[in-house]
Structures are given as structure tokens and as C-alpha cells.
Amino acid sequence: MESGKTAAGVLLGIGVGALLGILFAPHKGTKTRKKIMRKGQDYADELKGKFDGLYQEVSDKYEDILEETKTLVNQK
């Protein structure tokens, strides 16, 4: 009997919490999902930009090392 009351209390708490969340949400669900998607896309674009910059930097260093190696080989 005690576990039944506990389960009912938990379910009631979940229901009340969900209802309060819906009532006090600042925006409609569709608007909130769009904002989340937009923010996620912004983060993805920023990460891609950083990765592209890192890739370019590594490529430039590789080219520099390759040129130095060719110069050293040709000097011998």
C-alpha cells in the first residue's frame, strides 16, 4: 500500500511539474525548438570555422616544412 502512494505521489509531481513548465514557458514550443536549432547551427558554424582555420594552419606548416626539406636536399 505504501509503494502505491509513493508511485502516485511521484506521478502527480511529474504531472504538476509538466503543467507548470507549459504554463510558464516563455515561448511556444515551435518557437523554442527553432531557437534551439538556430543556436545549435551557430555553434556548429563556429566550430567549423575554427576547424577550417586549424586545418589551414597545419597545411601551411606542412608546406613550409616540405619546402625547407627540398631546399636542404638540393643543397647536398
PDB file of N, CA and C in Angstrom:
ATOM      1  N   MET A   1       0.822  -1.185   0.000  1.00  0.00           N
ATOM      2  CA  MET A   1       0.000   0.000   0.000  1.00  0.00           C
ATOM      3  C   MET A   1       0.869   1.252   0.000  1.00  0.00           C
ATOM      4  N   GLU A   2       1.961   1.228   0.753  1.00  0.00           N
ATOM      5  CA  GLU A   2       2.851   2.387   0.861  1.00  0.00           C
ATOM      6  C   GLU A   2       3.524   2.703  -0.479  1.00  0.00           C
ATOM      7  N   SER A   3       3.937   1.682  -1.208  1.00  0.00           N
ATOM      8  CA  SER A   3       4.594   1.919  -2.505  1.00  0.00           C
ATOM      9  C   SER A   3       3.610   2.489  -3.524  1.00  0.00           C
ATOM     10  N   GLY A   4       2.353   2.120  -3.425  1.00  0.00           N
ATOM     11  CA  GLY A   4       1.335   2.673  -4.315  1.00  0.00           C
ATOM     12  C   GLY A   4       1.160   4.164  -4.096  1.00  0.00           C
ATOM     13  N   LYS A   5       1.195   4.585  -2.832  1.00  0.00           N
ATOM     14  CA  LYS A   5       1.071   6.011  -2.517  1.00  0.00           C
ATOM     15  C   LYS A   5       2.303   6.770  -3.017  1.00  0.00           C
ATOM     16  N   THR A   6       3.455   6.165  -2.883  1.00  0.00           N
ATOM     17  CA  THR A   6       4.695   6.800  -3.334  1.00  0.00           C
ATOM     18  C   THR A   6       4.672   6.973  -4.853  1.00  0.00           C
ATOM     19  N   ALA A   7       4.275   5.909  -5.561  1.00  0.00           N
ATOM     20  CA  ALA A   7       4.208   5.977  -7.026  1.00  0.00           C
ATOM     21  C   ALA A   7       3.195   7.035  -7.466  1.00  0.00           C
ATOM     22  N   ALA A   8       2.045   7.100  -6.785  1.00  0.00           N
ATOM     23  CA  ALA A   8       1.034   8.097  -7.120  1.00  0.00           C
ATOM     24  C   ALA A   8       1.567   9.509  -6.876  1.00  0.00           C
ATOM     25  N   GLY A   9       2.291   9.678  -5.783  1.00  0.00           N
ATOM     26  CA  GLY A   9       2.873  10.980  -5.470  1.00  0.00           C
ATOM     27  C   GLY A   9       3.903  11.409  -6.509  1.00  0.00           C
ATOM     28  N   VAL A  10       4.717  10.460  -6.957  1.00  0.00           N
ATOM     29  CA  VAL A  10       5.727  10.755  -7.977  1.00  0.00           C
ATOM     30  C   VAL A  10       5.038  11.141  -9.288  1.00  0.00           C
ATOM     31  N   LEU A  11       4.038  10.372  -9.695  1.00  0.00           N
ATOM     32  CA  LEU A  11       3.317  10.677 -10.929  1.00  0.00           C
ATOM     33  C   LEU A  11       2.611  12.029 -10.839  1.00  0.00           C
ATOM     34  N   LEU A  12       2.032  12.315  -9.696  1.00  0.00           N
ATOM     35  CA  LEU A  12       1.373  13.606  -9.510  1.00  0.00           C
ATOM     36  C   LEU A  12       2.398  14.743  -9.602  1.00  0.00           C
ATOM     37  N   GLY A  13       3.547  14.553  -8.985  1.00  0.00           N
ATOM     38  CA  GLY A  13       4.612  15.564  -9.048  1.00  0.00           C
ATOM     39  C   GLY A  13       5.095  15.802 -10.461  1.00  0.00           C
ATOM     40  N   ILE A  14       5.246  14.729 -11.233  1.00  0.00           N
ATOM     41  CA  ILE A  14       5.665  14.862 -12.629  1.00  0.00           C
ATOM     42  C   ILE A  14       4.612  15.618 -13.428  1.00  0.00           C
ATOM     43  N   GLY A  15       3.358  15.271 -13.202  1.00  0.00           N
ATOM     44  CA  GLY A  15       2.273  15.937 -13.907  1.00  0.00           C
ATOM     45  C   GLY A  15       2.194  17.416 -13.582  1.00  0.00           C
ATOM     46  N   VAL A  16       2.307  17.753 -12.299  1.00  0.00           N
ATOM     47  CA  VAL A  16       2.256  19.156 -11.890  1.00  0.00           C
ATOM     48  C   VAL A  16       3.455  19.919 -12.455  1.00  0.00           C
ATOM     49  N   GLY A  17       4.621  19.302 -12.416  1.00  0.00           N
ATOM     50  CA  GLY A  17       5.820  19.945 -12.962  1.00  0.00           C
ATOM     51  C   GLY A  17       5.700  20.207 -14.454  1.00  0.00           C
ATOM     52  N   ALA A  18       5.177  19.234 -15.197  1.00  0.00           N
ATOM     53  CA  ALA A  18       4.991  19.412 -16.637  1.00  0.00           C
ATOM     54  C   ALA A  18       3.971  20.519 -16.918  1.00  0.00           C
ATOM     55  N   LEU A  19       2.895  20.521 -16.163  1.00  0.00           N
ATOM     56  CA  LEU A  19       1.873  21.554 -16.347  1.00  0.00           C
ATOM     57  C   LEU A  19       2.429  22.942 -16.059  1.00  0.00           C
ATOM     58  N   LEU A  20       3.167  23.087 -14.968  1.00  0.00           N
ATOM     59  CA  LEU A  20       3.764  24.387 -14.645  1.00  0.00           C
ATOM     60  C   LEU A  20       4.795  24.809 -15.694  1.00  0.00           C
ATOM     61  N   GLY A  21       5.539  23.859 -16.204  1.00  0.00           N
ATOM     62  CA  GLY A  21       6.511  24.159 -17.255  1.00  0.00           C
ATOM     63  C   GLY A  21       5.846  24.691 -18.502  1.00  0.00           C
ATOM     64  N   ILE A  22       4.726  24.087 -18.860  1.00  0.00           N
ATOM     65  CA  ILE A  22       3.993  24.545 -20.046  1.00  0.00           C
ATOM     66  C   ILE A  22       3.390  25.921 -19.800  1.00  0.00           C
ATOM     67  N   LEU A  23       2.808  26.108 -18.623  1.00  0.00           N
ATOM     68  CA  LEU A  23       2.151  27.382 -18.322  1.00  0.00           C
ATOM     69  C   LEU A  23       3.119  28.552 -18.259  1.00  0.00           C
ATOM     70  N   PHE A  24       4.323  28.313 -17.758  1.00  0.00           N
ATOM     71  CA  PHE A  24       5.270  29.408 -17.557  1.00  0.00           C
ATOM     72  C   PHE A  24       6.373  29.455 -18.607  1.00  0.00           C
ATOM     73  N   ALA A  25       6.241  28.665 -19.663  1.00  0.00           N
ATOM     74  CA  ALA A  25       7.241  28.695 -20.739  1.00  0.00           C
ATOM     75  C   ALA A  25       7.197  30.062 -21.417  1.00  0.00           C
ATOM     76  N   PRO A  26       8.359  30.647 -21.717  1.00  0.00           N
ATOM     77  CA  PRO A  26       8.376  31.994 -22.299  1.00  0.00           C
ATOM     78  C   PRO A  26       7.873  32.040 -23.741  1.00  0.00           C
ATOM     79  N   HIS A  27       7.959  30.931 -24.478  1.00  0.00           N
ATOM     80  CA  HIS A  27       7.563  30.920 -25.890  1.00  0.00           C
ATOM     81  C   HIS A  27       6.811  29.635 -26.190  1.00  0.00           C
ATOM     82  N   LYS A  28       6.179  29.625 -27.357  1.00  0.00           N
ATOM     83  CA  LYS A  28       5.532  28.405 -27.821  1.00  0.00           C
ATOM     84  C   LYS A  28       6.606  27.362 -28.114  1.00  0.00           C
ATOM     85  N   GLY A  29       6.204  26.106 -28.107  1.00  0.00           N
ATOM     86  CA  GLY A  29       7.139  25.012 -28.347  1.00  0.00           C
ATOM     87  C   GLY A  29       7.833  25.101 -29.693  1.00  0.00           C
ATOM     88  N   THR A  30       7.096  25.462 -30.729  1.00  0.00           N
ATOM     89  CA  THR A  30       7.715  25.549 -32.057  1.00  0.00           C
ATOM     90  C   THR A  30       8.762  26.648 -32.096  1.00  0.00           C
ATOM     91  N   LYS A  31       8.461  27.761 -31.458  1.00  0.00           N
ATOM     92  CA  LYS A  31       9.410  28.873 -31.429  1.00  0.00           C
ATOM     93  C   LYS A  31      10.667  28.486 -30.633  1.00  0.00           C
ATOM     94  N   THR A  32      10.468  27.798 -29.521  1.00  0.00           N
ATOM     95  CA  THR A  32      11.598  27.360 -28.694  1.00  0.00           C
ATOM     96  C   THR A  32      12.476  26.377 -29.462  1.00  0.00           C
ATOM     97  N   ARG A  33      11.845  25.432 -30.167  1.00  0.00           N
ATOM     98  CA  ARG A  33      12.629  24.464 -30.940  1.00  0.00           C
ATOM     99  C   ARG A  33      13.424  25.154 -32.043  1.00  0.00           C
ATOM    100  N   LYS A  34      12.823  26.156 -32.686  1.00  0.00           N
ATOM    101  CA  LYS A  34      13.548  26.897 -33.729  1.00  0.00           C
ATOM    102  C   LYS A  34      14.743  27.638 -33.147  1.00  0.00           C
ATOM    103  N   LYS A  35      14.560  28.226 -31.955  1.00  0.00           N
ATOM    104  CA  LYS A  35      15.669  28.933 -31.314  1.00  0.00           C
ATOM    105  C   LYS A  35      16.796  27.966 -30.962  1.00  0.00           C
ATOM    106  N   ILE A  36      16.423  26.786 -30.482  1.00  0.00           N
ATOM    107  CA  ILE A  36      17.435  25.783 -30.141  1.00  0.00           C
ATOM    108  C   ILE A  36      18.181  25.346 -31.394  1.00  0.00           C
ATOM    109  N   MET A  37      17.455  25.111 -32.476  1.00  0.00           N
ATOM    110  CA  MET A  37      18.097  24.701 -33.730  1.00  0.00           C
ATOM    111  C   MET A  37      19.028  25.796 -34.255  1.00  0.00           C
ATOM    112  N   ARG A  38      18.579  27.041 -34.197  1.00  0.00           N
ATOM    113  CA  ARG A  38      19.392  28.160 -34.670  1.00  0.00           C
ATOM    114  C   ARG A  38      20.677  28.277 -33.847  1.00  0.00           C
ATOM    115  N   LYS A  39      20.545  28.162 -32.539  1.00  0.00           N
ATOM    116  CA  LYS A  39      21.714  28.263 -31.669  1.00  0.00           C
ATOM    117  C   LYS A  39      22.676  27.107 -31.923  1.00  0.00           C
ATOM    118  N   GLY A  40      22.131  25.910 -32.119  1.00  0.00           N
ATOM    119  CA  GLY A  40      22.967  24.759 -32.438  1.00  0.00           C
ATOM    120  C   GLY A  40      23.698  24.951 -33.752  1.00  0.00           C
ATOM    121  N   GLN A  41      23.007  25.513 -34.732  1.00  0.00           N
ATOM    122  CA  GLN A  41      23.639  25.777 -36.024  1.00  0.00           C
ATOM    123  C   GLN A  41      24.742  26.823 -35.888  1.00  0.00           C
ATOM    124  N   ASP A  42      24.511  27.838 -35.056  1.00  0.00           N
ATOM    125  CA  ASP A  42      25.540  28.850 -34.820  1.00  0.00           C
ATOM    126  C   ASP A  42      26.790  28.222 -34.218  1.00  0.00           C
ATOM    127  N   TYR A  43      26.595  27.339 -33.233  1.00  0.00           N
ATOM    128  CA  TYR A  43      27.736  26.663 -32.615  1.00  0.00           C
ATOM    129  C   TYR A  43      28.457  25.771 -33.622  1.00  0.00           C
ATOM    130  N   ALA A  44      27.694  25.069 -34.468  1.00  0.00           N
ATOM    131  CA  ALA A  44      28.301  24.207 -35.483  1.00  0.00           C
ATOM    132  C   ALA A  44      29.106  25.034 -36.481  1.00  0.00           C
ATOM    133  N   ASP A  45      28.567  26.166 -36.899  1.00  0.00           N
ATOM    134  CA  ASP A  45      29.284  27.031 -37.838  1.00  0.00           C
ATOM    135  C   ASP A  45      30.572  27.575 -37.213  1.00  0.00           C
ATOM    136  N   GLU A  46      30.488  27.963 -35.945  1.00  0.00           N
ATOM    137  CA  GLU A  46      31.671  28.477 -35.257  1.00  0.00           C
ATOM    138  C   GLU A  46      32.739  27.394 -35.137  1.00  0.00           C
ATOM    139  N   LEU A  47      32.322  26.186 -34.797  1.00  0.00           N
ATOM    140  CA  LEU A  47      33.260  25.072 -34.677  1.00  0.00           C
ATOM    141  C   LEU A  47      33.886  24.747 -36.031  1.00  0.00           C
ATOM    142  N   LYS A  48      33.075  24.781 -37.087  1.00  0.00           N
ATOM    143  CA  LYS A  48      33.601  24.521 -38.432  1.00  0.00           C
ATOM    144  C   LYS A  48      34.628  25.581 -38.821  1.00  0.00           C
ATOM    145  N   GLY A  49      34.352  26.837 -38.496  1.00  0.00           N
ATOM    146  CA  GLY A  49      35.299  27.907 -38.792  1.00  0.00           C
ATOM    147  C   GLY A  49      36.623  27.709 -38.076  1.00  0.00           C
ATOM    148  N   LYS A  50      36.552  27.317 -36.820  1.00  0.00           N
ATOM    149  CA  LYS A  50      37.782  27.064 -36.067  1.00  0.00           C
ATOM    150  C   LYS A  50      38.536  25.882 -36.641  1.00  0.00           C
ATOM    151  N   PHE A  51      37.808  24.830 -37.010  1.00  0.00           N
ATOM    152  CA  PHE A  51      38.450  23.658 -37.590  1.00  0.00           C
ATOM    153  C   PHE A  51      39.104  24.004 -38.921  1.00  0.00           C
ATOM    154  N   ASP A  52      38.408  24.780 -39.760  1.00  0.00           N
ATOM    155  CA  ASP A  52      38.980  25.188 -41.044  1.00  0.00           C
ATOM    156  C   ASP A  52      40.245  26.018 -40.838  1.00  0.00           C
ATOM    157  N   GLY A  53      40.235  26.904 -39.848  1.00  0.00           N
ATOM    158  CA  GLY A  53      41.419  27.700 -39.540  1.00  0.00           C
ATOM    159  C   GLY A  53      42.585  26.831 -39.093  1.00  0.00           C
ATOM    160  N   LEU A  54      42.289  25.858 -38.241  1.00  0.00           N
ATOM    161  CA  LEU A  54      43.327  24.942 -37.768  1.00  0.00           C
ATOM    162  C   LEU A  54      43.869  24.112 -38.926  1.00  0.00           C
ATOM    163  N   TYR A  55      42.975  23.638 -39.783  1.00  0.00           N
ATOM    164  CA  TYR A  55      43.397  22.853 -40.944  1.00  0.00           C
ATOM    165  C   TYR A  55      44.306  23.673 -41.854  1.00  0.00           C
ATOM    166  N   GLN A  56      43.941  24.921 -42.093  1.00  0.00           N
ATOM    167  CA  GLN A  56      44.754  25.793 -42.945  1.00  0.00           C
ATOM    168  C   GLN A  56      46.130  26.038 -42.326  1.00  0.00           C
ATOM    169  N   GLU A  57      46.151  26.246 -41.019  1.00  0.00           N
ATOM    170  CA  GLU A  57      47.415  26.481 -40.323  1.00  0.00           C
ATOM    171  C   GLU A  57      48.329  25.264 -40.409  1.00  0.00           C
ATOM    172  N   VAL A  58      47.766  24.082 -40.208  1.00  0.00           N
ATOM    173  CA  VAL A  58      48.557  22.856 -40.297  1.00  0.00           C
ATOM    174  C   VAL A  58      49.033  22.643 -41.732  1.00  0.00           C
ATOM    175  N   SER A  59      48.180  22.918 -42.691  1.00  0.00           N
ATOM    176  CA  SER A  59      48.578  22.776 -44.102  1.00  0.00           C
ATOM    177  C   SER A  59      49.718  23.728 -44.451  1.00  0.00           C
ATOM    178  N   ASP A  60      49.629  24.954 -43.962  1.00  0.00           N
ATOM    179  CA  ASP A  60      50.692  25.929 -44.218  1.00  0.00           C
ATOM    180  C   ASP A  60      52.011  25.474 -43.600  1.00  0.00           C
ATOM    181  N   LYS A  61      51.953  24.983 -42.374  1.00  0.00           N
ATOM    182  CA  LYS A  61      53.176  24.487 -41.704  1.00  0.00           C
ATOM    183  C   LYS A  61      53.760  23.312 -42.479  1.00  0.00           C
ATOM    184  N   TYR A  62      52.889  22.430 -42.948  1.00  0.00           N
ATOM    185  CA  TYR A  62      53.353  21.277 -43.721  1.00  0.00           C
ATOM    186  C   TYR A  62      54.063  21.739 -44.991  1.00  0.00           C
ATOM    187  N   GLU A  63      53.474  22.690 -45.686  1.00  0.00           N
ATOM    188  CA  GLU A  63      54.089  23.218 -46.911  1.00  0.00           C
ATOM    189  C   GLU A  63      55.435  23.860 -46.611  1.00  0.00           C
ATOM    190  N   ASP A  64      55.528  24.600 -45.502  1.00  0.00           N
ATOM    191  CA  ASP A  64      56.797  25.228 -45.119  1.00  0.00           C
ATOM    192  C   ASP A  64      57.866  24.175 -44.852  1.00  0.00           C
ATOM    193  N   ILE A  65      57.496  23.143 -44.117  1.00  0.00           N
ATOM    194  CA  ILE A  65      58.452  22.073 -43.798  1.00  0.00           C
ATOM    195  C   ILE A  65      58.862  21.346 -45.072  1.00  0.00           C
ATOM    196  N   LEU A  66      57.933  21.107 -45.952  1.00  0.00           N
ATOM    197  CA  LEU A  66      58.237  20.436 -47.224  1.00  0.00           C
ATOM    198  C   LEU A  66      59.213  21.265 -48.057  1.00  0.00           C
ATOM    199  N   GLU A  67      59.004  22.562 -48.131  1.00  0.00           N
ATOM    200  CA  GLU A  67      59.902  23.442 -48.883  1.00  0.00           C
ATOM    201  C   GLU A  67      61.294  23.466 -48.255  1.00  0.00           C
ATOM    202  N   GLU A  68      61.342  23.544 -46.925  1.00  0.00           N
ATOM    203  CA  GLU A  68      62.654  23.530 -46.249  1.00  0.00           C
ATOM    204  C   GLU A  68      63.388  22.229 -46.489  1.00  0.00           C
ATOM    205  N   THR A  69      62.649  21.129 -46.467  1.00  0.00           N
ATOM    206  CA  THR A  69      63.265  19.816 -46.718  1.00  0.00           C
ATOM    207  C   THR A  69      63.793  19.735 -48.139  1.00  0.00           C
ATOM    208  N   LYS A  70      63.052  20.215 -49.106  1.00  0.00           N
ATOM    209  CA  LYS A  70      63.505  20.213 -50.503  1.00  0.00           C
ATOM    210  C   LYS A  70      64.753  21.074 -50.663  1.00  0.00           C
ATOM    211  N   THR A  71      64.776  22.219 -49.968  1.00  0.00           N
ATOM    212  CA  THR A  71      65.944  23.098 -50.041  1.00  0.00           C
ATOM    213  C   THR A  71      67.167  22.419 -49.440  1.00  0.00           C
ATOM    214  N   LEU A  72      67.004  21.751 -48.314  1.00  0.00           N
ATOM    215  CA  LEU A  72      68.121  21.067 -47.678  1.00  0.00           C
ATOM    216  C   LEU A  72      68.637  19.898 -48.537  1.00  0.00           C
ATOM    217  N   VAL A  73      67.725  19.173 -49.167  1.00  0.00           N
ATOM    218  CA  VAL A  73      68.114  18.042 -50.012  1.00  0.00           C
ATOM    219  C   VAL A  73      68.874  18.541 -51.249  1.00  0.00           C
ATOM    220  N   ASN A  74      68.424  19.645 -51.812  1.00  0.00           N
ATOM    221  CA  ASN A  74      69.080  20.185 -53.005  1.00  0.00           C
ATOM    222  C   ASN A  74      70.435  20.779 -52.708  1.00  0.00           C
ATOM    223  N   GLN A  75      70.680  21.196 -51.454  1.00  0.00           N
ATOM    224  CA  GLN A  75      71.975  21.764 -51.089  1.00  0.00           C
ATOM    225  C   GLN A  75      73.040  20.695 -50.948  1.00  0.00           C
ATOM    226  N   LYS A  76      72.693  19.474 -50.727  1.00  0.00           N
ATOM    227  CA  LYS A  76      73.676  18.402 -50.510  1.00  0.00           C
ATOM    228  C   LYS A  76      74.053  17.717 -51.751  1.00  0.00           C
TER     229      LYS A  76
END
